[in-house]
mmCIF file of C-alpha atoms in Angstrom:
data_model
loop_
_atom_site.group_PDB
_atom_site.id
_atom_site.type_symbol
_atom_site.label_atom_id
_atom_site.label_comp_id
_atom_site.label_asym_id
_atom_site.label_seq_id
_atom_site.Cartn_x
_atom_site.Cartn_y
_atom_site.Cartn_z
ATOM 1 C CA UNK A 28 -24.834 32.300 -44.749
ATOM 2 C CA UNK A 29 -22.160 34.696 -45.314
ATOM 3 C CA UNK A 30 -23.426 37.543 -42.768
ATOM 4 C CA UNK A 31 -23.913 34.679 -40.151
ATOM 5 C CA UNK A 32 -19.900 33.867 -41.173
ATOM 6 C CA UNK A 33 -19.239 37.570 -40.787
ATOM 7 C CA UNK A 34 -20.875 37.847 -37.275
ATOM 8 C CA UNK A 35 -19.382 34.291 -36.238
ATOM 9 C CA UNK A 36 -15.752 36.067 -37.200
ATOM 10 C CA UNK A 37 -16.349 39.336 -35.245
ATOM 11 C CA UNK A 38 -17.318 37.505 -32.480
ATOM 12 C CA UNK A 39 -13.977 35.361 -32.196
ATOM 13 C CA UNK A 40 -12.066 38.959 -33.499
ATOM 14 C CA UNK A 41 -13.269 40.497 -30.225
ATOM 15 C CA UNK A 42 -12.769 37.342 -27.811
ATOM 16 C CA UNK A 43 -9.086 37.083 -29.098
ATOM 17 C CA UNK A 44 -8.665 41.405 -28.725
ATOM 18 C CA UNK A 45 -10.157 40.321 -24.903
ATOM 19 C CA UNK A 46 -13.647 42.957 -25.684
ATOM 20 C CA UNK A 47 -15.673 39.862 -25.856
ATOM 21 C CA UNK A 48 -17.285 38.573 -23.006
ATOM 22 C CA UNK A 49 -16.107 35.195 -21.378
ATOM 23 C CA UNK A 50 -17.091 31.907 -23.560
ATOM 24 C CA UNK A 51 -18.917 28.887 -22.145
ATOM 25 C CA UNK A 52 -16.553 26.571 -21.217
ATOM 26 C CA UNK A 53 -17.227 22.767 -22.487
ATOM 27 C CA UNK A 54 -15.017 19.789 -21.551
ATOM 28 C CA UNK A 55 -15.120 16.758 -23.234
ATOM 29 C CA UNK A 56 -13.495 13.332 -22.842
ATOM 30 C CA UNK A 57 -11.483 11.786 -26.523
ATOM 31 C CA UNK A 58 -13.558 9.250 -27.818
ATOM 32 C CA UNK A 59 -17.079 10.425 -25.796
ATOM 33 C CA UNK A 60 -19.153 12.797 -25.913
ATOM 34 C CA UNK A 61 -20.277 16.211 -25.643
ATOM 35 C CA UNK A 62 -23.079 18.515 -25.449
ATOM 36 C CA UNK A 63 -23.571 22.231 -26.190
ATOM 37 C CA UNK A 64 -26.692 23.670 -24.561
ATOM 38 C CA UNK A 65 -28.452 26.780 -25.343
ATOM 39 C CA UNK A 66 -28.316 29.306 -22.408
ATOM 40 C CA UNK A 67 -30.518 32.178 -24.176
ATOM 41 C CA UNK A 68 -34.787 32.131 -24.690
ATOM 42 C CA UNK A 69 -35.659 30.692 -28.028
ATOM 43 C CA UNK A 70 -38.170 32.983 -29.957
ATOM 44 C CA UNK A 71 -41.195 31.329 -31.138
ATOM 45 C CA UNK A 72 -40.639 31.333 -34.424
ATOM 46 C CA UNK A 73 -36.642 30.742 -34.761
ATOM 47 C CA UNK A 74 -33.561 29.563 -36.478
ATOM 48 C CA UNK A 75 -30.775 27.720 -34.905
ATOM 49 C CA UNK A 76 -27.389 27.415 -37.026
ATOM 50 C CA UNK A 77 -24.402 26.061 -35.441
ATOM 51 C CA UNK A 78 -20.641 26.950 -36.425
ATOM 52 C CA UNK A 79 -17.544 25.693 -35.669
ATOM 53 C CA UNK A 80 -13.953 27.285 -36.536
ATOM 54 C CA UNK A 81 -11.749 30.302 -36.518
ATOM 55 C CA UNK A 82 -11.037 33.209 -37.938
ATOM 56 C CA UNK A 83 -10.596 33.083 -41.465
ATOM 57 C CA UNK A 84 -12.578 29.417 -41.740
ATOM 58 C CA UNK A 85 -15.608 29.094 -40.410
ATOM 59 C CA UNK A 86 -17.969 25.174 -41.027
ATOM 60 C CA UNK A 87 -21.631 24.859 -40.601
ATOM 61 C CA UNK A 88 -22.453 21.745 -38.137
ATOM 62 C CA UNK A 89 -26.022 21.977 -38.063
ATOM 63 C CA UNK A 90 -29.075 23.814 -38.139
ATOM 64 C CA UNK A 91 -32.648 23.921 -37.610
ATOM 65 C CA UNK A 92 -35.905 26.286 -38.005
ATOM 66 C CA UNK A 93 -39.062 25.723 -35.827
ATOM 67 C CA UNK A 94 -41.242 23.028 -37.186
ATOM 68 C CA UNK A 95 -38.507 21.250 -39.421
ATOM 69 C CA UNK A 96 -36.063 18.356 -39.086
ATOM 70 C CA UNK A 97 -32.406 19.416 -38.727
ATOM 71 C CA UNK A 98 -30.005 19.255 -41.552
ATOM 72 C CA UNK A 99 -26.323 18.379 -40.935
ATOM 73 C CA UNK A 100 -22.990 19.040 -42.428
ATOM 74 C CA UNK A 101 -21.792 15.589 -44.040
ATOM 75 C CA UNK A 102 -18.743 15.887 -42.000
ATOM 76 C CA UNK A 103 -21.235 15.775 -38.484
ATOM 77 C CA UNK A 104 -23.746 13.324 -39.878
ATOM 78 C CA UNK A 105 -23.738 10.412 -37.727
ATOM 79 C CA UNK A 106 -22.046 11.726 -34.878
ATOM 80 C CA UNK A 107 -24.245 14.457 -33.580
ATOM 81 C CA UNK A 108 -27.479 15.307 -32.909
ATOM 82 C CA UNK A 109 -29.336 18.730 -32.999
ATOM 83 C CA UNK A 110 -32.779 18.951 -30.515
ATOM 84 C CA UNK A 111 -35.550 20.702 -30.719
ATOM 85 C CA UNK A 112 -34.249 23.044 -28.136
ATOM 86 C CA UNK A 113 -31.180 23.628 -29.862
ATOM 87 C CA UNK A 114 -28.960 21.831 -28.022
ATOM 88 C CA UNK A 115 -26.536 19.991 -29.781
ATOM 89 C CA UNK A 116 -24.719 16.607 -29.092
ATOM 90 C CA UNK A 117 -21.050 15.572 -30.750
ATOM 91 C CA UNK A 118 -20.166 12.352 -30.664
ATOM 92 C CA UNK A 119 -16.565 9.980 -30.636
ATOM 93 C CA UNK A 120 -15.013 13.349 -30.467
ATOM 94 C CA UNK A 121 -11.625 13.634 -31.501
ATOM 95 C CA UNK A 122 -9.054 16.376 -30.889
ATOM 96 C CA UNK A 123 -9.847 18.176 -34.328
ATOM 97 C CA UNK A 124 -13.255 18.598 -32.765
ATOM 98 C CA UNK A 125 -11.075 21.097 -30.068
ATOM 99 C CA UNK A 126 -11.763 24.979 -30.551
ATOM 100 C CA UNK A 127 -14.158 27.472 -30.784
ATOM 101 C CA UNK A 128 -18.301 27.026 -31.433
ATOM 102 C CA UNK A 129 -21.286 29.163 -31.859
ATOM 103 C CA UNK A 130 -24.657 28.990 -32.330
ATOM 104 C CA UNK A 131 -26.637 31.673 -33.972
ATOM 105 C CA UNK A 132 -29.970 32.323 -33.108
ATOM 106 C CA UNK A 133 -32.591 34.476 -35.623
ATOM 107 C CA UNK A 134 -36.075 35.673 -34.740
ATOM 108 C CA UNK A 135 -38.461 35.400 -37.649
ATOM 109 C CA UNK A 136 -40.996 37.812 -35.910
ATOM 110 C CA UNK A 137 -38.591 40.210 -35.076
ATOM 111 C CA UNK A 138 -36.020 40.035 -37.469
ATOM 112 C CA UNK A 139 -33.201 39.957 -34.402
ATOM 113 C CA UNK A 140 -29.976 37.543 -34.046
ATOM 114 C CA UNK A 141 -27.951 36.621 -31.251
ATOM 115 C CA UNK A 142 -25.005 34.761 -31.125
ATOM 116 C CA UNK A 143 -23.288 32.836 -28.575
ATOM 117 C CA UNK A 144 -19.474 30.850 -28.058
ATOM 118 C CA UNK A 145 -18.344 27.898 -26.567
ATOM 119 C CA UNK A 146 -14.791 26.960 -25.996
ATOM 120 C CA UNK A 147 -14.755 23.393 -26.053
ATOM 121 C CA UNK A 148 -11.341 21.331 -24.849
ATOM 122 C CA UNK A 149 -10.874 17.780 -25.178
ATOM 123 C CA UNK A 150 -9.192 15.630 -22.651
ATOM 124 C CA UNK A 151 -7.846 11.639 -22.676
ATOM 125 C CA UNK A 152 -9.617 9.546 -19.571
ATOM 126 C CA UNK A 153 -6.290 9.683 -17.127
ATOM 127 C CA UNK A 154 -4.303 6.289 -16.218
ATOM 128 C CA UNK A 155 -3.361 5.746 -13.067
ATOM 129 C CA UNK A 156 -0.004 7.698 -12.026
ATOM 130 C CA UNK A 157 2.861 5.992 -10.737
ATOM 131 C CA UNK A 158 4.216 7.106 -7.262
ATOM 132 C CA UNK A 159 8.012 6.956 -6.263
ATOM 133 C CA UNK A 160 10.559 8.090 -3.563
ATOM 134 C CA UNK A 161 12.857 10.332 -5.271
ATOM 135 C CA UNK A 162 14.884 10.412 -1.937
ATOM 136 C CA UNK A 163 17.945 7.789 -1.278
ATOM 137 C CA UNK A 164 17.464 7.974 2.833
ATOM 138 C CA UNK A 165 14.539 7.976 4.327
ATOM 139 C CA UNK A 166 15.951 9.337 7.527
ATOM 140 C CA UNK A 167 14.176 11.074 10.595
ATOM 141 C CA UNK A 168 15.297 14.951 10.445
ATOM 142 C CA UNK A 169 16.248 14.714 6.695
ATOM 143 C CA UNK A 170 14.279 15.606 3.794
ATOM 144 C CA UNK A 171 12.137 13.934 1.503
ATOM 145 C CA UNK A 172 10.652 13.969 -2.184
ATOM 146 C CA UNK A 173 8.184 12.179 -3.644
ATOM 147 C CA UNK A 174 7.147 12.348 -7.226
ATOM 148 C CA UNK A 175 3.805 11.494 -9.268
ATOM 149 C CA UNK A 176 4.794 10.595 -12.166
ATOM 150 C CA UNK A 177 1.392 10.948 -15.330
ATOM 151 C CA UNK A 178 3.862 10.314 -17.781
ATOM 152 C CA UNK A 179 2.208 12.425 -21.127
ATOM 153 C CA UNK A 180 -1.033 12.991 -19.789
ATOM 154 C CA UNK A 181 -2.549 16.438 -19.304
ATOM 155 C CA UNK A 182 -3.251 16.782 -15.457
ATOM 156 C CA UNK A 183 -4.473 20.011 -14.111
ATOM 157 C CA UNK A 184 -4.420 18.882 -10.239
ATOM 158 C CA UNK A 185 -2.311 16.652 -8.055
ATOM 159 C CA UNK A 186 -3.089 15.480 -4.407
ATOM 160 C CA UNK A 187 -0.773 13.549 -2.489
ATOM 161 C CA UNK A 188 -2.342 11.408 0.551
ATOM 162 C CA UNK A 189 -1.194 9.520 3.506
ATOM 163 C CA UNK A 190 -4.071 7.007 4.186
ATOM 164 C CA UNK A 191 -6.811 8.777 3.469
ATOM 165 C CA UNK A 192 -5.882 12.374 4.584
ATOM 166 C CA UNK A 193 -4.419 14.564 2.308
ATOM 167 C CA UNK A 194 -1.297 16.337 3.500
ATOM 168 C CA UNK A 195 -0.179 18.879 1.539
ATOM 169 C CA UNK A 196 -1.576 21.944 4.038
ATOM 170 C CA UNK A 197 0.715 20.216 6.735
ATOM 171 C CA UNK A 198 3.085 22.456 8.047
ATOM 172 C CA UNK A 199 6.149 20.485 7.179
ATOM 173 C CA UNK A 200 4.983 19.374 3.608
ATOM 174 C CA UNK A 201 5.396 21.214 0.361
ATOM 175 C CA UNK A 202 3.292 20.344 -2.579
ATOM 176 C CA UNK A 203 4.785 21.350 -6.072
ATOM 177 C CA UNK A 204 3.191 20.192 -9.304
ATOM 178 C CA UNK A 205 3.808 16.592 -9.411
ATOM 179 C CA UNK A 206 6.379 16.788 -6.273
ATOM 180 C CA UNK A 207 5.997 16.521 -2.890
ATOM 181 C CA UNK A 208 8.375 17.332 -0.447
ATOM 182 C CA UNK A 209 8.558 16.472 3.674
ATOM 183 C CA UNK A 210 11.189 19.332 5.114
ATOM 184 C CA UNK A 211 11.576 17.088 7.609
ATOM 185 C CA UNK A 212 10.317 14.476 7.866
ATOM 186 C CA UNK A 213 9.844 12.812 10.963
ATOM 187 C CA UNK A 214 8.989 9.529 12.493
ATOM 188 C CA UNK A 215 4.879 10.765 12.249
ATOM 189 C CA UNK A 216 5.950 10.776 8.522
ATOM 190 C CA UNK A 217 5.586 7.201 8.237
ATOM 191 C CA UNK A 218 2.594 5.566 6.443
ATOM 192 C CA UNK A 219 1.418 4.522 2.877
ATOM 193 C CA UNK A 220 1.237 7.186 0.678
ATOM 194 C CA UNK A 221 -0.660 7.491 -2.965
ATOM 195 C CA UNK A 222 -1.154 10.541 -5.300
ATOM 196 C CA UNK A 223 -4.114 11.855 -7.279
ATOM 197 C CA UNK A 224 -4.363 13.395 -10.340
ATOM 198 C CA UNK A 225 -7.319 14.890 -12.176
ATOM 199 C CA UNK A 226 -8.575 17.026 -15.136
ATOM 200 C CA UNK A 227 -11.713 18.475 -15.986
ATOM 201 C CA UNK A 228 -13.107 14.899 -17.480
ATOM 202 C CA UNK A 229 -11.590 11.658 -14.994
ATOM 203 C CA UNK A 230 -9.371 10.837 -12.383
ATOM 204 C CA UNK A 231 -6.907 8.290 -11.207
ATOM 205 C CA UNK A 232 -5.103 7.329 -7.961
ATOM 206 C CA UNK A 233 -1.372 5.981 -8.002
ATOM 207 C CA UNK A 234 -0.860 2.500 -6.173
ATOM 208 C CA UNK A 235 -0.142 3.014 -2.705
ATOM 209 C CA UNK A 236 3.749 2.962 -1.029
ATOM 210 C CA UNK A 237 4.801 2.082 2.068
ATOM 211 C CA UNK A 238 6.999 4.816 3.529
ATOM 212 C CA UNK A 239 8.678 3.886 6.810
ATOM 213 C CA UNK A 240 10.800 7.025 8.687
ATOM 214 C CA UNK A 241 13.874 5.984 9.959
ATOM 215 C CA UNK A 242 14.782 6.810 13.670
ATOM 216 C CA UNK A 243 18.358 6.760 14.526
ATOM 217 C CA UNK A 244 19.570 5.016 17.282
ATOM 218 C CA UNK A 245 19.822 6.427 21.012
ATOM 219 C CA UNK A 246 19.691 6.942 24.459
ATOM 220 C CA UNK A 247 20.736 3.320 24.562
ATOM 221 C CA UNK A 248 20.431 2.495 28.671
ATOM 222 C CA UNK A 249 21.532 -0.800 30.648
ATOM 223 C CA UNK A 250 19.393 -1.787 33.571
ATOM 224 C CA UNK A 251 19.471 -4.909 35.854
ATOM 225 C CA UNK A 252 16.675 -6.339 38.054
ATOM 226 C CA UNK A 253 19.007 -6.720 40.620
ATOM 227 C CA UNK A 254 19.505 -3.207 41.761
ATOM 228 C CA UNK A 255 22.730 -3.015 43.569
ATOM 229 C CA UNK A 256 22.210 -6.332 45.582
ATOM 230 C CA UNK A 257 24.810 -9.045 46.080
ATOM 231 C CA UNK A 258 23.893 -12.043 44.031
ATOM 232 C CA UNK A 259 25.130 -15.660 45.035
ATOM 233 C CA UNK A 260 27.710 -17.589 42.296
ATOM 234 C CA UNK A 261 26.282 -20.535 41.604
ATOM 235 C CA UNK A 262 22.427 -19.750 43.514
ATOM 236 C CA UNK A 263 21.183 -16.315 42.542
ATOM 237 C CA UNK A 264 20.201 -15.376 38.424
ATOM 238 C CA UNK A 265 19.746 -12.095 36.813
ATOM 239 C CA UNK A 266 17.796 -10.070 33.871
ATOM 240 C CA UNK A 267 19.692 -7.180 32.261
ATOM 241 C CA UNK A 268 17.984 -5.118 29.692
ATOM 242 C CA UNK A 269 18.793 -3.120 27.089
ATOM 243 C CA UNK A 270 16.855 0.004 25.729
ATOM 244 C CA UNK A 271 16.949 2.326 23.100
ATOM 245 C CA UNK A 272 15.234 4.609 20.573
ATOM 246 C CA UNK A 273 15.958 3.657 17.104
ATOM 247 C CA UNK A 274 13.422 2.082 14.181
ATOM 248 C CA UNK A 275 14.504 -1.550 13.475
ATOM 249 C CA UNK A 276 16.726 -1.779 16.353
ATOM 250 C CA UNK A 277 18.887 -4.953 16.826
ATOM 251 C CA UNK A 278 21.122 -5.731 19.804
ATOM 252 C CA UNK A 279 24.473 -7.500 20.574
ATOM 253 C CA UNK A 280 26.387 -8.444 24.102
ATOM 254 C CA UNK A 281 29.860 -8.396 24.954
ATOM 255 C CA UNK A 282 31.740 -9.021 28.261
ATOM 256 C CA UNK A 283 34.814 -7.005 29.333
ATOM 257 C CA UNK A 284 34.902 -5.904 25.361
ATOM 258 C CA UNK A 285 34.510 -9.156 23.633
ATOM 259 C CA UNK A 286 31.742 -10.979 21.993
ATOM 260 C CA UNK A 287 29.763 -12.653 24.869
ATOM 261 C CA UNK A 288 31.222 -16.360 25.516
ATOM 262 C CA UNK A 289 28.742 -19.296 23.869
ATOM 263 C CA UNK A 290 27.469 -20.466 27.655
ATOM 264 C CA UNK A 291 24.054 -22.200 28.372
ATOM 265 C CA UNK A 292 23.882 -19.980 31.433
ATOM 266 C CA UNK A 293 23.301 -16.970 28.938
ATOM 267 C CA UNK A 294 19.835 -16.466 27.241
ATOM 268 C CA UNK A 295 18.901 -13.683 25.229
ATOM 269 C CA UNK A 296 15.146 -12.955 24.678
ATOM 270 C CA UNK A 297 12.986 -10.071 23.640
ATOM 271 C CA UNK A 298 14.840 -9.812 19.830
ATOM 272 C CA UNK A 299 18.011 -9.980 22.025
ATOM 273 C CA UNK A 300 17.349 -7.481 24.032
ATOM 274 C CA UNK A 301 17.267 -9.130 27.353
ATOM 275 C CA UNK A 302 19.938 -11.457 28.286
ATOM 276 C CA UNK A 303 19.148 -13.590 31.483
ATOM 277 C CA UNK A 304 21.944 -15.210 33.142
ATOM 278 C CA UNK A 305 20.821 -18.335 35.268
ATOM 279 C CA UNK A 306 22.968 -18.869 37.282
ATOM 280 C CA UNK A 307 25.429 -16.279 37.459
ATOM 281 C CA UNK A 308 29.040 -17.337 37.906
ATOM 282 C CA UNK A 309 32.593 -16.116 39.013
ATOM 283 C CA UNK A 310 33.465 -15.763 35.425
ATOM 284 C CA UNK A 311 30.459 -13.176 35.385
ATOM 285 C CA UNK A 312 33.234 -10.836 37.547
ATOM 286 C CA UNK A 313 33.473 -8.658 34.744
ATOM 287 C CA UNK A 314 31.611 -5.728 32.407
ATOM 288 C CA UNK A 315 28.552 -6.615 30.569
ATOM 289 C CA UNK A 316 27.462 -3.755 28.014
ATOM 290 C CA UNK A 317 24.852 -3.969 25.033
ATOM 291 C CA UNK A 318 25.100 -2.302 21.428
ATOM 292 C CA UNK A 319 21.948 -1.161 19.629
ATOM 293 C CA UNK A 320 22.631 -0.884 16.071
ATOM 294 C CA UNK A 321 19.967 0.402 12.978
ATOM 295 C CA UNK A 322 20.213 0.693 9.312
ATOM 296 C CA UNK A 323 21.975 4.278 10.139
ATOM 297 C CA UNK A 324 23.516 4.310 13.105
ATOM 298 C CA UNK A 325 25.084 2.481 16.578
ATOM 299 C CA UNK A 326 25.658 2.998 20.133
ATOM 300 C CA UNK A 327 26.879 1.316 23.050
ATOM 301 C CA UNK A 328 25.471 1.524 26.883
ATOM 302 C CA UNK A 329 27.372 2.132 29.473
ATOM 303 C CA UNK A 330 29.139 -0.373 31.161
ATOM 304 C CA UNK A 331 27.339 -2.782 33.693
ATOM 305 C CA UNK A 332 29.385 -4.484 36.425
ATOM 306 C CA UNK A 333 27.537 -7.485 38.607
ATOM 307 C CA UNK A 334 27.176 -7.418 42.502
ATOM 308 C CA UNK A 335 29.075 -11.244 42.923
ATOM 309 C CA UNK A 336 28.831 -12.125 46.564
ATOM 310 C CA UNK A 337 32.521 -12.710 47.811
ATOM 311 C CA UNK A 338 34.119 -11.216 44.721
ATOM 312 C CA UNK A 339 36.153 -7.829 43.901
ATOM 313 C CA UNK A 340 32.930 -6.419 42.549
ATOM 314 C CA UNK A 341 31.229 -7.047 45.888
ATOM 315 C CA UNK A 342 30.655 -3.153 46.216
ATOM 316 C CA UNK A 343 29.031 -2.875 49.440
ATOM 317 C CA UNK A 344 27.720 -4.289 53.120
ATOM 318 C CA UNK A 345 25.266 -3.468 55.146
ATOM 319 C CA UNK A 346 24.616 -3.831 59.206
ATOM 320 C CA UNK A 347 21.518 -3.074 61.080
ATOM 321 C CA UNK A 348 21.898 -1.819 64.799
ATOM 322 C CA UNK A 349 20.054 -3.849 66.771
ATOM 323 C CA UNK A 350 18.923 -0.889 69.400
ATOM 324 C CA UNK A 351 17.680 0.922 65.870
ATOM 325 C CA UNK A 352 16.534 -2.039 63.277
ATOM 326 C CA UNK A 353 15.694 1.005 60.878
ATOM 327 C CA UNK A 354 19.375 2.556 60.677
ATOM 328 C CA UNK A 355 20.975 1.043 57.836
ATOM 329 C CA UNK A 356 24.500 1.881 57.538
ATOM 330 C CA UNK A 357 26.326 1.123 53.718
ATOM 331 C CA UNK A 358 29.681 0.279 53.602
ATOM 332 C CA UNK A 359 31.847 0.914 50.547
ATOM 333 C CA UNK A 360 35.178 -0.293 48.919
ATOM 334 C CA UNK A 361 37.953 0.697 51.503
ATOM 335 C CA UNK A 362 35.563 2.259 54.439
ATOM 336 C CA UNK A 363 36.198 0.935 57.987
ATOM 337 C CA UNK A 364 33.759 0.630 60.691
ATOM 338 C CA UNK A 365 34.163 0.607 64.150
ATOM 339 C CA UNK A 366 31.429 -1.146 66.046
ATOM 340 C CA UNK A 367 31.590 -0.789 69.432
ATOM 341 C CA UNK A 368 31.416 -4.401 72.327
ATOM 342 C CA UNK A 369 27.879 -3.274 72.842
ATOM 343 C CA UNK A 370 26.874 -3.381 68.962
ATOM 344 C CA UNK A 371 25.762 -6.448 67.756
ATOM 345 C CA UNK A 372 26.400 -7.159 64.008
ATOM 346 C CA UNK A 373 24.576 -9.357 61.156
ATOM 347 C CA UNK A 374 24.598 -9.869 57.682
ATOM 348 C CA UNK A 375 21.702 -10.389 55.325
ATOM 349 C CA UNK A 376 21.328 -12.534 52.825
ATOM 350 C CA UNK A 377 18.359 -12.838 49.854
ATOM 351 C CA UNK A 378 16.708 -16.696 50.775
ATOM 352 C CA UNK A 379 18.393 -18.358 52.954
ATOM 353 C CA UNK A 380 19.815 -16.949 55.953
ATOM 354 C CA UNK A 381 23.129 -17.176 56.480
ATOM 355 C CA UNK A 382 23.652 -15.192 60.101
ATOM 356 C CA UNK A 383 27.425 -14.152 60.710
ATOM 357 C CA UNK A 384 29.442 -14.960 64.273
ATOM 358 C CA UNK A 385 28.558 -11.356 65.967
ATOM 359 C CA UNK A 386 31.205 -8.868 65.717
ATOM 360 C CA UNK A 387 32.765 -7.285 68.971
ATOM 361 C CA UNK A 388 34.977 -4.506 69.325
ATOM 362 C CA UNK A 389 37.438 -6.199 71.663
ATOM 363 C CA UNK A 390 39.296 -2.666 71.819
#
C-alpha cells in the first residue's frame, strides 16, 4: 500500500508541475451521484484499488482482485459501489467528496501497474435566475441593460432570449457574463425576454419580462376628408384626422389655441384621434390643430383651417366656361376676373344645386 501511495503522489506531483497528461474530467451534482469508469483493458488476472486525495494524504476508497468481493473504506461503505469492471459509484456526494481520484490497476501475470486520475467537481442543481431591467428608460435610440441575476450559484454559461431566439450574436446586442446590453435598442427590441443559465450538472430559465421599446412621438400630420372644398354651415359635416408615430400615443384638440369647446356637434373616435364635426358651424371659422403626446415626448400638427361656405375662410371659387366644360379656372383671396358678355358663369355646389343669376360683363 505504500508504493501504490507513492505512485498515486507522483502522479498528482506531475499533474500540478503540468508534465502529466490531462485528467478525466467527472461532474457531479451535491447530494447525487457519480460514477468513475475505467477507460484502460483490465488484465485477466487483476487488482483494482481506488484512491482519493492529495499530495501529502492520500485514502483508500475501495478495491477489488478478480474473483473476490470488494472491500471498502468505512468512510465509503454505504455510499458507493465498486463493479466487477472496476467502475466505481459514489453516492449523496458532498463537496468534501471534490478533488482528485485514481485508480490503480496491477497485473498478476505480468507483474505491471497502471494508474489513472479523475478530477471530479461537484455542482448544486441551479434555481431559476431572476431577470431585471437595469435601465430607467426604455427609450427607442437609447441603451439598454439587462441583468441575470443567480444570486450564489456557480454558473458557467448565460443565454439571454427574446421568445425563443437567442440574441446575443445580434448585431446591436452585447452579451457580458450575467449582462446584456441593447446599444440601441430599437422599436424591433420589443418582446418578452428570459435568461438561461447552466453548469456542467442542470439548468434553469428566469421568468419571462415583458420589454416594450418606446417610440417617441412624430411626424404628427392633420388631414381632412374634405380636401379644399367649401362645406355648408349648418348642412355639410367633416372628419379630420390626426396621425403620428409614437408608442402609446394619445391625442388632444384645440380650436384657435384653446381646449376644444364641450359641443355635441364634436365627436372624437379612434382613441381620439378622429374628431367628426356634424354639422359644421360658423363658430367652426377658426384653426383646428391636434397634439400627440407619449410617455416621452409631444408635438403639435400644423394648423387646419375649414373651407365655410360664405365665410372669411372661404378660400376659393371656381367657374366652368361653358364653350370648354373642362377648363376650370380657381379663384383666390383678392384675384379679379373679368368674364366677358359672351361668358356664361355658374357656381357649383356639393348636393343640391344652387345655380347663380349668370354673370355678364356689361363693360
Amino acid at each position: 500500500m505504500a508504493m501504490l501511495q507513492v505512485l498515486l503522489c507522483w502522479a498528482l506531483l506531475l499533474l500540478s508541475l503540468g508534465l502529466a497528461s490531462s485528467t478525466h474530467l467527472v461532474n457531479g451534482t451535491f447530494g447525487g451521484s457519480a460514477h468513475f469508469d475505467i477507460f484502460i483493458p483490465i488484465p485477466k488476472n487483476f487488482r483494482i484499488v481506488w484512491i482519493f486525495g492529495e499530495i501529502g494524504h492520500v485514502t483508500v476508497v475501495a478495491e477489488i482482485s478478480d474473483g473476490e468481493a470488494p472491500m471498502y473504506n468505512p468512510q465509503y461503505r454505504g455510499r458507493s459501489q465498486l463493479f466487477d469492471n472496476g467502475t466505481l459509484r459514489l453516492d449523496n456526494v458532498t463537496n468534501a467528496d471534490a478533488g482528485y481520484y485514481g485508480h490503480y490497476v496491477y497485473d498478476d501475470d505480468t507483474f505491471s501497474n497502471n494508474i489513472v486520475l479523475y478530477n471530479f467537481r461537484i455542482f448544486a442543481a441551479l434555481k431559476a435566475p431572476s431577470l431585471s431591467i437595469v435601465s430607467d428608460l426604455i427609450i427607442h435610440g437609447t441603451d439598454m441593460t439587462l441583468h441575470c441575476d443567480a444570486g450564489d450559484q456557480t454558473v458557467t454559461t448565460y443565454t439571454f432570449y427574446r421568445g425563443q431566439k437567442m440574441i446575443c450574436s445580434e448585431p446591436h446586442v452585447t452579451c457580458r457574463g450575467s449582462f446584456l446590453e441593447l446599444t440601441p435598442k430599437s422599436k424591433d427590441d420589443s418582446g418578452s425576454y428570459t435568461c438561461r443559465i447552466e453548469n456542467p450538472v442542470s439548468s434553469n430559465t428566469s421568468h419571462p419580462i415583458p420589454v416594450t421599446v418606446s417610440v417617441p412621438v412624430s411626424a404628427v400630420t392633420l388631414t381632412t376628408n374634405t380636401s379644399d372644398r367649401f362645406l355648408w354651415p349648418g348642412r355639410d359635416s367633416v372628419s379630420l384626422l390626426c396621425s403620428s408615430n409614437g408608442t402609446d400615443v394619445s391625442y388632444s384638440w384645440t380650436l384657435d389655441g384653446a381646449p376644444l369647446p364641450q359641443d355635441p356637434r364634436y365627436q372624437l373616435t379612434l382613441n381620439s384621434s378622429m374628431l367628426i364635426i356634424s354639422p359644421v358651424s360658423a363658430t367652426d371659422n377658426g384653426y383646428f390643430m391636434c397634439t400627440a403626446r407619449s410617455l416621452t415626448n409631444q408635438e403639435n400638427s400644423t394648423r387646419l383651417y375649414l373651407n365655410l361656405a360664405g365665410g372669411p375662410e372661404a378660400t376659393s371659387l371656381e367657374y366652368i366656361e361653358h364653350t370648354d366644360p373642362a377648363r376650370i379656372i380657381r379663384l383666390q383671396p383678392n384675384q379679379t376676373l373679368l368674364i366677358k358678355i359672351w361668358q356664361l358663369v355658374h357656381i357649383s355646389y356639393d348636393g343640391d344645386q344652387h345655380p347663380a343669376d349668370d354673370i355678364l360683363d356689361k363693360q
